[in-house]
XYZ file of C-alpha atoms in Angstrom:
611
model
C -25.567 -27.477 -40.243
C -24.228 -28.330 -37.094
C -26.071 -26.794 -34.147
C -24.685 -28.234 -30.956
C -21.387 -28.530 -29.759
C -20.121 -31.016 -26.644
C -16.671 -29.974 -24.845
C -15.850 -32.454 -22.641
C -14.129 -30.701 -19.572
C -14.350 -32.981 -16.541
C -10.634 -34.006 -15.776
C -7.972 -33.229 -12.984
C -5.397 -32.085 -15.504
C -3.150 -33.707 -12.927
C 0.090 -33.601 -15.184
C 0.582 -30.159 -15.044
C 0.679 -30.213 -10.897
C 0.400 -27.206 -9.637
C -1.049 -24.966 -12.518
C -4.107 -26.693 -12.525
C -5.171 -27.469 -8.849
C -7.193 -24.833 -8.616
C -8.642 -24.538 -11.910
C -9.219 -26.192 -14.991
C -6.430 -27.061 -17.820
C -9.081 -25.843 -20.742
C -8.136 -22.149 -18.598
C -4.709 -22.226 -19.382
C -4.865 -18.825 -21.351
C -2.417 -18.256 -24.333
C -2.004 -14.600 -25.443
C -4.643 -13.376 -22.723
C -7.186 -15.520 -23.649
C -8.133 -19.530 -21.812
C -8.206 -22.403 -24.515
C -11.748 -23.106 -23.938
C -13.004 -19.730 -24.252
C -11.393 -19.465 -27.538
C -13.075 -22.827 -28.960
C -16.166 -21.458 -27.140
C -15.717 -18.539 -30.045
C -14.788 -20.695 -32.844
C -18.023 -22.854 -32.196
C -20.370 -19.929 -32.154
C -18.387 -18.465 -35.172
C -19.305 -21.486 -37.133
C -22.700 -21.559 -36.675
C -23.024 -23.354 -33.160
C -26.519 -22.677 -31.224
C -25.666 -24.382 -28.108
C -22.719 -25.979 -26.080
C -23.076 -28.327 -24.021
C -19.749 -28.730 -21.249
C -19.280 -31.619 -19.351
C -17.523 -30.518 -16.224
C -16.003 -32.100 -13.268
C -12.405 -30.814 -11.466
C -13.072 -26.547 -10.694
C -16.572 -26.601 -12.468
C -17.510 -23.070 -11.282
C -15.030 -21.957 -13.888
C -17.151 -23.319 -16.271
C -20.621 -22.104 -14.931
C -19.107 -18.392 -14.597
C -18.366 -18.980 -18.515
C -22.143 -19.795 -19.127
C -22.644 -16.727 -17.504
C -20.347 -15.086 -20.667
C -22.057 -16.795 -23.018
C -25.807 -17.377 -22.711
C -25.217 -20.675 -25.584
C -23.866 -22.591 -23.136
C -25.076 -25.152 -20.808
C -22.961 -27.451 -18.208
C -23.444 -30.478 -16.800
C -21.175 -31.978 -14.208
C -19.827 -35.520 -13.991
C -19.760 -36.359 -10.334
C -17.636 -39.248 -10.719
C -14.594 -37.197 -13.007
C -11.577 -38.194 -10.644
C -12.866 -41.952 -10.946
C -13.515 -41.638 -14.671
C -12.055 -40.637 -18.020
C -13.724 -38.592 -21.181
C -16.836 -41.014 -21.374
C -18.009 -40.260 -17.903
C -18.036 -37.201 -18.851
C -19.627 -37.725 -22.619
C -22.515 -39.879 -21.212
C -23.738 -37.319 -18.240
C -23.508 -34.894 -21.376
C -25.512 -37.185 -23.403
C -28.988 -36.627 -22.510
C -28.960 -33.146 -23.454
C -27.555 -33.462 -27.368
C -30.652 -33.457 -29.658
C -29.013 -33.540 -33.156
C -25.870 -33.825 -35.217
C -23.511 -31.958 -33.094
C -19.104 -31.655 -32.859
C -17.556 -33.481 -29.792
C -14.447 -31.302 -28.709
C -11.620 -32.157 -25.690
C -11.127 -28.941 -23.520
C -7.507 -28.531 -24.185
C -7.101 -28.175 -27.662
C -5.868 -25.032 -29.685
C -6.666 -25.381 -33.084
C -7.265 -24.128 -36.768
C -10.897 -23.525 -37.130
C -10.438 -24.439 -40.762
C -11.286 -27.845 -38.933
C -14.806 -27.451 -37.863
C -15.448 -26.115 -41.435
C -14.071 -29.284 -42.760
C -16.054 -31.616 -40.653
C -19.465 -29.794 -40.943
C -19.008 -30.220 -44.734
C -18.378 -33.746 -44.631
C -21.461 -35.237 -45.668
C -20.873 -38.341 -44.017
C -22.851 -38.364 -40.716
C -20.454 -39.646 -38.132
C -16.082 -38.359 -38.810
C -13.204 -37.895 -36.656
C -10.844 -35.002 -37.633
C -7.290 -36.656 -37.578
C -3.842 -35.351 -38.324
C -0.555 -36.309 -40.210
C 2.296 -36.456 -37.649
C 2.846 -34.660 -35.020
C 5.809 -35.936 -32.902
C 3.569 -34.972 -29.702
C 5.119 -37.560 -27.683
C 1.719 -38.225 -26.755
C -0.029 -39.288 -30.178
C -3.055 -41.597 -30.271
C -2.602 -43.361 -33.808
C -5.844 -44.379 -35.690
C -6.273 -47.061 -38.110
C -9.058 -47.546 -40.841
C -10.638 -50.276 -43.615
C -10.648 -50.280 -46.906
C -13.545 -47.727 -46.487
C -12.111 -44.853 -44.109
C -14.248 -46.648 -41.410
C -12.376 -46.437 -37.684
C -11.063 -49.953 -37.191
C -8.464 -49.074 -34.457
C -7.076 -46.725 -31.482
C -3.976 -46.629 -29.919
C -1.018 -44.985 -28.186
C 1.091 -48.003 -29.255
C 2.104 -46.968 -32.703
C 3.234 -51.095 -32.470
C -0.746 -52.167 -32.292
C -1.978 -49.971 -35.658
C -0.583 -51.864 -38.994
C -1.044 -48.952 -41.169
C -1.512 -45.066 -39.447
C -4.724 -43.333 -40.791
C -3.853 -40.161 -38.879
C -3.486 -38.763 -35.583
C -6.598 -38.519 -33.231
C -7.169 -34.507 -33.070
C -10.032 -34.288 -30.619
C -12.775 -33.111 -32.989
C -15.448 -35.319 -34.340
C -18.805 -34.923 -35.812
C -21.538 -37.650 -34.558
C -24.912 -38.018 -34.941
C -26.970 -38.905 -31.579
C -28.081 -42.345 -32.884
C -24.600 -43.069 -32.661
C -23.984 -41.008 -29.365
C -26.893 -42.927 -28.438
C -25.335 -46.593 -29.119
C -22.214 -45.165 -27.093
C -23.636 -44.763 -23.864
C -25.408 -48.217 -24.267
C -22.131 -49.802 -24.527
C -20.512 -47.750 -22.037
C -22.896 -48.586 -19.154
C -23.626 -51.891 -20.170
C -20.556 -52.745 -18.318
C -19.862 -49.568 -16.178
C -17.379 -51.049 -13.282
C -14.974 -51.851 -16.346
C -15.325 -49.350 -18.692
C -15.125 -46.684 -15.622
C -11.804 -45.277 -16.960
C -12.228 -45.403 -20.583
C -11.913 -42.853 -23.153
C -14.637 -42.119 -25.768
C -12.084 -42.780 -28.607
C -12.024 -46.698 -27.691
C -15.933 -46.596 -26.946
C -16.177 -44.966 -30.918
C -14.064 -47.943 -32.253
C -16.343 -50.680 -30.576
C -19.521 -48.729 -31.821
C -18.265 -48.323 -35.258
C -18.303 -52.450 -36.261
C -22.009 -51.520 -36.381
C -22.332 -47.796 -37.476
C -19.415 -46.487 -39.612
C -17.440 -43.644 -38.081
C -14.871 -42.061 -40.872
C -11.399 -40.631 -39.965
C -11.006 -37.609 -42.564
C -7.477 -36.704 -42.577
C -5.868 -32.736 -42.862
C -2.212 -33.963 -43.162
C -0.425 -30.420 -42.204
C -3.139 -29.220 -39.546
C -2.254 -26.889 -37.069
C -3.646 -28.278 -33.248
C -2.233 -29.422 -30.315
C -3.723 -30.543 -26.941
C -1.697 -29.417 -23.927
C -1.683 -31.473 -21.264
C 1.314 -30.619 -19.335
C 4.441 -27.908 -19.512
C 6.072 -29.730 -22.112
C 3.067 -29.733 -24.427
C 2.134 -25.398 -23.308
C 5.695 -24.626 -24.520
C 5.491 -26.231 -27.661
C 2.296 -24.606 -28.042
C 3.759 -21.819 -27.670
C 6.648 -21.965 -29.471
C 5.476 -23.842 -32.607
C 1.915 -24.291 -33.322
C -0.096 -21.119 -31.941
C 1.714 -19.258 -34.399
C 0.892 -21.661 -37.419
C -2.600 -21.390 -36.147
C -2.484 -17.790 -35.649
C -1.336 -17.180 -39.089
C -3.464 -19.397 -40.919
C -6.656 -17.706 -39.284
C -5.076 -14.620 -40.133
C -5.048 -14.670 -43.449
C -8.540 -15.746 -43.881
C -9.518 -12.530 -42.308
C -11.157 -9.917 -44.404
C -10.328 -6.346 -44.687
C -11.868 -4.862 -41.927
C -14.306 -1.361 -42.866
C -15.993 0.308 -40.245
C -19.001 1.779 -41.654
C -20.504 4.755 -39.840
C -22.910 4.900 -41.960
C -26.364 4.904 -40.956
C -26.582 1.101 -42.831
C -26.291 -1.531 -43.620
C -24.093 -2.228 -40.638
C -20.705 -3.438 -40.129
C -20.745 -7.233 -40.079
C -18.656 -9.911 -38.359
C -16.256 -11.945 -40.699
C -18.154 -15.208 -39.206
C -21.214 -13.155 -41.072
C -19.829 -12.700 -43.887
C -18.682 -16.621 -44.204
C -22.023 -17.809 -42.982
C -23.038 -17.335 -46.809
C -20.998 -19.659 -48.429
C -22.860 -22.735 -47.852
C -23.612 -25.502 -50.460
C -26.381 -24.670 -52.813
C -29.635 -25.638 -51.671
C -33.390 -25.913 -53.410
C -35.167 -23.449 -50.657
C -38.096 -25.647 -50.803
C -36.251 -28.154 -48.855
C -37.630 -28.894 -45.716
C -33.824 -28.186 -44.022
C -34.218 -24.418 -45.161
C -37.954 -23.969 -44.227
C -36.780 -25.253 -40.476
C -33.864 -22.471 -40.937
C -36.521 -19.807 -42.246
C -38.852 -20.836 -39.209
C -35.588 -20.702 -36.763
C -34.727 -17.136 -37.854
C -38.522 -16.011 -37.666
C -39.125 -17.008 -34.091
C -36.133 -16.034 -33.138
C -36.500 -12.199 -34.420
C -40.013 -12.404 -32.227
C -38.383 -13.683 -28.984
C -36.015 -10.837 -29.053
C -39.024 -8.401 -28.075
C -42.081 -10.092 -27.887
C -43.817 -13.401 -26.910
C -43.957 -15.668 -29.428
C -48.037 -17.062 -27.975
C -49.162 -13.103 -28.987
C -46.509 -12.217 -32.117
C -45.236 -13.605 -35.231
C -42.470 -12.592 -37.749
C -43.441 -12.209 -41.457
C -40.484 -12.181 -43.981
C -39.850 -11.160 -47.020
C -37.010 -10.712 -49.719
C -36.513 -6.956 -49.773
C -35.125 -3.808 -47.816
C -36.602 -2.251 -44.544
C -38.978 0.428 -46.875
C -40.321 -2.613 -48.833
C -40.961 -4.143 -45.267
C -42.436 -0.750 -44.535
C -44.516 -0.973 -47.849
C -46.224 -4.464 -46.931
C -46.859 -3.111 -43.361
C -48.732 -0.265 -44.737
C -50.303 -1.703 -47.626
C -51.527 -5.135 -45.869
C -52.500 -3.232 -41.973
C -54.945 -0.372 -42.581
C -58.443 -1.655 -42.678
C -60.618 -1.096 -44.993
C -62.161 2.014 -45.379
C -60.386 2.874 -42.095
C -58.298 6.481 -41.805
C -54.713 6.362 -40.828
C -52.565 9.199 -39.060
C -49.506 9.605 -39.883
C -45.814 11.230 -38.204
C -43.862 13.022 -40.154
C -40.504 14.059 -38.032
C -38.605 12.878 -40.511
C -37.725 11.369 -44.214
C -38.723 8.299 -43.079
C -41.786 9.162 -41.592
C -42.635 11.062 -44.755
C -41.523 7.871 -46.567
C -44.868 5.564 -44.592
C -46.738 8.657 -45.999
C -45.863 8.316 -49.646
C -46.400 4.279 -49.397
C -49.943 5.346 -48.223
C -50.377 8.169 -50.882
C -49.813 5.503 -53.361
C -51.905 2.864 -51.875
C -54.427 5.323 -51.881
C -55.068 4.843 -48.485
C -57.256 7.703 -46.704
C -54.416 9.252 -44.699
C -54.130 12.880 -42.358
C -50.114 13.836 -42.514
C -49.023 15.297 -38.684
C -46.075 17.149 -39.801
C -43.541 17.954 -36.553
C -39.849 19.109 -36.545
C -37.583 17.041 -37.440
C -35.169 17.648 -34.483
C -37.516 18.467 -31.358
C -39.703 16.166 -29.714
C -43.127 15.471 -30.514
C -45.508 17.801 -28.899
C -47.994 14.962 -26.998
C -50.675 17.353 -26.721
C -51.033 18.315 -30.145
C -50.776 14.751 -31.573
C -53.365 14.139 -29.012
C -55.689 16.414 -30.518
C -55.156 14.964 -33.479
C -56.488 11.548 -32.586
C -59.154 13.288 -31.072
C -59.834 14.873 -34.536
C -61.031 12.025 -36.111
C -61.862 8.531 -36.288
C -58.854 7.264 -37.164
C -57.837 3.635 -37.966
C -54.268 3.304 -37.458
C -51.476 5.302 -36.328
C -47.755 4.846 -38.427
C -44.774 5.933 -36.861
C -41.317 6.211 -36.747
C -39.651 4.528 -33.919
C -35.885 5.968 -34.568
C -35.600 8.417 -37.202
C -32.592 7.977 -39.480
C -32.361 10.978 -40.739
C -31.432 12.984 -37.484
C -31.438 10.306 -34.295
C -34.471 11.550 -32.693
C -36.249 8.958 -30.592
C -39.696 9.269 -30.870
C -41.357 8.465 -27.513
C -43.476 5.510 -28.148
C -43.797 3.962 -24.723
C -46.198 7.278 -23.983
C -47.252 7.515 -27.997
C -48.734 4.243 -28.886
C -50.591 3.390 -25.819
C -52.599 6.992 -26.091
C -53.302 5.656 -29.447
C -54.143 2.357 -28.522
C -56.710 4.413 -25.882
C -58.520 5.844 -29.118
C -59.345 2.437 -30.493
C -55.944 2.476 -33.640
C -53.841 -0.027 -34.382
C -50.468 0.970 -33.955
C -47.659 0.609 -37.108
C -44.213 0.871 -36.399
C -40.854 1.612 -38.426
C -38.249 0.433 -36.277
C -35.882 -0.318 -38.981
C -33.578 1.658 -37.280
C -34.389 0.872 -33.532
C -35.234 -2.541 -33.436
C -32.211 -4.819 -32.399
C -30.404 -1.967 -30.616
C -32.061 -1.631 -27.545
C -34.627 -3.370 -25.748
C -38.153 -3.511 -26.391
C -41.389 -5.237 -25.409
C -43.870 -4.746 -28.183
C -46.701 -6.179 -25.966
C -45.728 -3.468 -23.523
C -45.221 -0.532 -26.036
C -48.605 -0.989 -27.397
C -47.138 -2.076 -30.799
C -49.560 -3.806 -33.460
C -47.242 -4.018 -36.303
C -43.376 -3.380 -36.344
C -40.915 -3.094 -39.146
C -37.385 -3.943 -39.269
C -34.635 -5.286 -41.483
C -31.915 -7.836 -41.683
C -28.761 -5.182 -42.486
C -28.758 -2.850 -39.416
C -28.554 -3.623 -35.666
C -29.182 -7.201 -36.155
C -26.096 -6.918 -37.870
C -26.629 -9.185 -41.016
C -26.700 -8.821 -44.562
C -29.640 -6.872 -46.798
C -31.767 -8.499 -48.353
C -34.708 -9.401 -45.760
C -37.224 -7.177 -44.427
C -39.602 -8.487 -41.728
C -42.783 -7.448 -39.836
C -43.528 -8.508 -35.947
C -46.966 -8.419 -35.921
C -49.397 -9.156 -33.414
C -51.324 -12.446 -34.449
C -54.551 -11.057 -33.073
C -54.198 -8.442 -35.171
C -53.179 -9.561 -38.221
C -55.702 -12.523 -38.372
C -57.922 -9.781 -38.561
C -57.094 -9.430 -42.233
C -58.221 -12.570 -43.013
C -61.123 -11.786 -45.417
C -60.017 -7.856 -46.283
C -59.646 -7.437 -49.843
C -55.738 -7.313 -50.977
C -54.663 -3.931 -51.876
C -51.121 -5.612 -53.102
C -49.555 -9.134 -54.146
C -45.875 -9.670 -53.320
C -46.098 -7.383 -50.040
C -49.742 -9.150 -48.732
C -48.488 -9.674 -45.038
C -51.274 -12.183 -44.095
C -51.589 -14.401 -47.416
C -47.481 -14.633 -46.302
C -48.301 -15.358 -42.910
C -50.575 -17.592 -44.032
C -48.711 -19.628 -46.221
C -45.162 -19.993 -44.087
C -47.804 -21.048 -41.236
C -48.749 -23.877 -43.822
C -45.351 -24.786 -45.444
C -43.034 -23.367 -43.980
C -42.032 -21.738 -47.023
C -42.326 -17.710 -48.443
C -44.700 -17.282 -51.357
C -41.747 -16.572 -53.678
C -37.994 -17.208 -53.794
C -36.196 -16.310 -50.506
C -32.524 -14.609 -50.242
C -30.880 -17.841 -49.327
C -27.615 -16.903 -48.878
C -29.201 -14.013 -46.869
C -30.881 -15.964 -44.630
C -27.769 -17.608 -43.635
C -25.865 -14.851 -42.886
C -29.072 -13.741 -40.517
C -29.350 -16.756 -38.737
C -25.571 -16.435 -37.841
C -26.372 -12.307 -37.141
C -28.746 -14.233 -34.601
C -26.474 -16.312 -33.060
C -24.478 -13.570 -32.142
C -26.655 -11.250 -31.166
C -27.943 -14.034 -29.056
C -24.674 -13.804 -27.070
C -24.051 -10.885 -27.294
C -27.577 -9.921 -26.055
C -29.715 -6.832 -27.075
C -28.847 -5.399 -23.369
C -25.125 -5.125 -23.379
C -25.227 -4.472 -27.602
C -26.814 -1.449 -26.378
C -24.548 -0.382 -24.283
C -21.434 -1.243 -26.617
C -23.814 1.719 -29.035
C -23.666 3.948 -26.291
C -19.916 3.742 -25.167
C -19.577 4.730 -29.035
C -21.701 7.603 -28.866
C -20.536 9.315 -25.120
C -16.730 8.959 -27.411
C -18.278 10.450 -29.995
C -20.092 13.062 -28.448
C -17.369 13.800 -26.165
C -15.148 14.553 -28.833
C -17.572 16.896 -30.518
C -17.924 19.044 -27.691
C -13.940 19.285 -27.833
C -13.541 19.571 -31.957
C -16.914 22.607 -31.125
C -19.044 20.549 -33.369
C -22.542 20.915 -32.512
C -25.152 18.400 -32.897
C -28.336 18.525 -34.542
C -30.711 17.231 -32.017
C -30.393 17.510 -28.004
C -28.511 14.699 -26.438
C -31.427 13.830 -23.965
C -34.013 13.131 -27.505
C -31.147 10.847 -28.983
C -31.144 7.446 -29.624
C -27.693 6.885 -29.465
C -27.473 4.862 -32.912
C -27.127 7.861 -35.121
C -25.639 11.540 -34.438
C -26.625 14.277 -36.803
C -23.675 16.801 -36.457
C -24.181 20.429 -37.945
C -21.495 21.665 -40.186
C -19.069 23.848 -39.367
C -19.388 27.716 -40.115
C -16.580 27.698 -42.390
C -16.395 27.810 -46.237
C -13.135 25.639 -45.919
C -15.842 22.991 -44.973
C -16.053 20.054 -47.681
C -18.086 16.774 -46.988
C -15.647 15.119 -49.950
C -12.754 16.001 -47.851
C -14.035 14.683 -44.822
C -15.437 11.614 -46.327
C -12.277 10.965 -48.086
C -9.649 11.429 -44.783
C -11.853 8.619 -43.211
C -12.099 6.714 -45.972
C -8.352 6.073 -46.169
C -8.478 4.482 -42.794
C -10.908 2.082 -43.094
C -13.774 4.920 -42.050
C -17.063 5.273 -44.072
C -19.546 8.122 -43.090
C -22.412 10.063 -44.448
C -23.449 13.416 -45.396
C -27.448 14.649 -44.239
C -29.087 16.960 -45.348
C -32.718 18.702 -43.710
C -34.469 21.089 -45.513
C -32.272 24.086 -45.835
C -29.890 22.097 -42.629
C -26.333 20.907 -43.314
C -25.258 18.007 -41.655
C -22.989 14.914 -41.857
C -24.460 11.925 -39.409
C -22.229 8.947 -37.606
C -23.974 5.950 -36.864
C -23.341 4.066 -33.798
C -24.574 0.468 -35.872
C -23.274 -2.411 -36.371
C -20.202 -4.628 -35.551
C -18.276 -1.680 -34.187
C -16.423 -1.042 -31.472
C -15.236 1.694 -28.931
C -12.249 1.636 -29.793
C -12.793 1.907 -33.235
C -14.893 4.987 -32.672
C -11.823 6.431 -30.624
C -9.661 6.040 -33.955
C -12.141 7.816 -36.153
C -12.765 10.624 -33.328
C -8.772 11.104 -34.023
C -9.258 11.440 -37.568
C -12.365 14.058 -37.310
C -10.169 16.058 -35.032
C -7.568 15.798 -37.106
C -9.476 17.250 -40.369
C -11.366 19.541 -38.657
C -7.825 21.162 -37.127
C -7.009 21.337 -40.625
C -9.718 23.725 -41.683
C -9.356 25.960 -38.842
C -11.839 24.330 -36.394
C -10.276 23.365 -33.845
């Protein structure tokens, strides 16, 4: 995997005059959109953690893209107008740590060719063309081996044409390393050169590989000649080809698993790997400390994980956290509330159900009086309930537990990634969540933020289960960095690029991209005369339970079907003796998206005399 990314972005773009004196060529925008920002996307799409951009000419441009995207970090080269793209490189330089891709700031590109370089197992490759008829080629010559033996502009100087220099290359930092040695060995008279010519000198002592894509789609632009070409011929090649490895888009509504990106979905197909390497236990750690920094300290919390769905996260939570001959209270609002209760039932775990509706909030009072009841170990609750969208108050609810001496265990399966949260601050022991909801990655891993005071508390307690034991898990992955048993690999891929995104995306504005969904949707209900379940000011804003409409024309098949045909998947509810169909605001969707499906409600519900 390639984690880092360096765009080098420091030059005066002086060919294309006036265009670029007041900002940078990589801002050049083609169909609404600047060059850089789209690489910025392709890099994070492709598994990228960090970019580093070495600016120089206009580098507040740059810094107001960090801003955009918390991934990336710049670093300005003073000396740009006096130097060329290894001034830049070698100010960049100190703060590369690994492997990472080396891109110019004026390419457009098929991002076919990231995927082609990060699955080159060779350590150190330049990406190169067949012709291009540019006018402005740099040629490249090889060995016998594929090793770099030559650079130049003069096709006259390269006996034999390897390819054409793209502008993407894969190096390792020993070898970024040995190029800043040579390049300031001799500063005054390497001041203007480029990082090509630097690669060639270091690579008569480490090999650096030219790997060829003959028909590749990319250009650089570097004045109005090159832009209209662009234009013209190669951003729709490259359009096109990215195109058609897009896959069918289906927005699903439903309350998960979630909608995913297409770079999600790709993020699984990696080479097969043993998951006892040690290159998978440093992606399993990755993922688990980055699913604690998202709402709690990492000093005070850890993340257990597990192969399984949220309810089997649920199961190990409840199982592995009640003490021993300790009482827990639990909240039923809900049928997942009334699913921790079952878990306990068949743990046999002493247990006092506090039944409360499932669509009002929770009386504080009365749940008070409950604690005060009994001794009670450990309160489990429901964060979000799935079942109707009622937010269960735990900023007040947990800390009046925590005030009667429980630990607190949460179910945020359905809460946790969507908004922010501070467990520390919540008064949270022991949350639940999974991989497949607002994290947005695939199913298949449940997890458990627990608090490590807590949970080293379980030390020495007898197990009441095997595969779910949170600490003996905790315990072990502390060790080896390893689960017990045989993790979801290509899961855990597709998580750790769910984290990526979400990372730059960040849990603030993902909430408010839920809620611009929901006021749309709720909007449109109170024009359709829908009504929903529970009252707007107790609702979470993920999911919307929607009562039925008073009409035997009414048919959930009907309704499910009509969205279903354009790319729409919902789901029915159902509460006691309450009929309801529920939209979830989850996922990889977007407002506008919602708008479409708000059309299509409207436009079944018209049909059946609603509206």
């Amino acid at each position: 995997m390639i984690k880092e990314a360096v765009i080098v972005a420091g030059g005066l773009g002086s060919r294309f005059g006036g265009r670029t004196e007041a900002m940078p060529k990589g801002f050049i925008e083609i169909e609404g959109e600047a060059i850089v920002e789209r690489s910025v996307r392709k890099l994070i799409a492709n598994g990228v953690e960090r970019i580093i951009i070495g600016t120089g000419h206009c580098s507040e441009w740059y810094d107001r893209l960090a801003k955009k995207y918390p991934c990336i970090v710049t670093v300005r080269n003073d000396d740009y107008a006096k130097t060329s793209s290894m001034g830049t490189l070698e100010v960049c330089a100190p703060l590369v740590t690994g492997d990472f891709f080396l891109l110019e700031s004026d390419l457009i590109y098929d991002a076919v060719g990231l995927k082609v370089l990060a699955n080159d197992a060779r350590e150190n490759v330049i990406l190169a063309s067949g012709p291009t008829n540019s006018k402005d080629e740099v040629y490249l010559e090889t060995d016998e081996n594929g090793v770099l033996k030559s650079v130049s502009k003069n096709r006259s100087e390269i006996s034999s044409v390897a390819g054409e220099l793209v502008g993407i290359t894969k190096l390792g930092k020993k070898t970024l390393d040995e190029m800043t040695v040579y390049y300031r060995k001799d500063f005054p008279a390497h001041i203007k050169i480029d990082y090509e010519q630097v690669l060639k000198a270091v690579a008569q002592q480490t090999p650096v590989y030219v790997r060829t894509v003959q028909y590749y789609a990319w250009t650089e632009i570097d004045d109005e000649a090159m832009f209209t070409r662009a234009i013209e011929t190669i951003w729709p090649r490259i359009a096109e080809n990215e195109e058609l490895q897009n896959i069918r888009r289906e927005v699903l509504l439903n309350p998960g698993p979630s909608t995913t990106t297409d770079s999600v979905k790709y993020a699984q197909v990696v080479s097969d790997i043993c998951p006892r390497e040690s290159e998978f236990g440093e992606l399993m750690e990755w993922c688990s400390k980055e699913l604690t920094r998202f709402v709690a300290k990492e000093d005070s919390y850890a993340t257990v994980m597990f192969g399984c769905s949220g309810t089997g996260a649920d199961e190990a939570m409840i199982s592995s956290c009640v003490p021993p001959g300790g009482k827990l209270l639990v909240v039923d609002n809900g049928s997942y509330g009334e699913r921790l209760a079952k878990i306990a039932k068949i743990y046999d775990i002493d247990m006092t159900v506090f039944k409360s509706s499932t669509y009002e909030a929770l009386d504080t009072q009365k749940l008070e009086n409950a604690f005060q009841s009994e001794n009670y170990a450990a309160l489990a609750i429901v964060y979000h309930e799935t079942t109707t969208g009622l937010l269960n108050r735990l900023d007040i609810l947990c800390p009046l537990a925590k005030k009667y001496g429980m630990i607190t265990l949460v179910d945020a399966v359905s809460a946790y990634g969507g908004m922010p949260m501070d467990l520390e601050k919540l008064g949270i022991d022991f949350m639940t969540c999974t991989s497949n909801k607002h994290i947005q990655g695939m199913a298949g891993i449940g997890f458990v933020v627990a608090k490590k005071s807590e949970l080293e508390k379980q030390k020495d307690w007898p197990m009441r289960n095997y595969y779910f034991n949170l600490y003996d898990q905790y315990r072990y992955f502390l060790e080896t960095k390893q689960t017990r048993f045989t993790p979801p690999v290509q899961t855990f891929y597709a998580l750790r690029q769910a984290i990526i995104e979400t990372k730059q995306e960040t849990i603030e504005k993902r909430f408010e991209r839920y809620t611009a969904c929901w006021n749309i949707l709720t909007k449109a209900l109170e024009e359709i005369g829908l009504k929903m379940l529970v009252k707007a000011e107790l609702q979470s804003h993920f999911i919307t339970a929607i009562l039925i409409p008073e009409t035997s024309e009414y048919s959930f098949t009907a309704l499910h079907d009509h969205a279903k045909k354009a790319g729409f998947t919902i789901y029915p509810g159902k509460l006691g003796n309450i009929d309801t169909f529920r939209i979830a605001n989850m996922g990889d969707i977007r407002p506008e998206e919602m708008e479409r499906f708000t059309v299509l409600l409207r436009e079944y519900m018209h049909s059946i005399g609603v509206c």
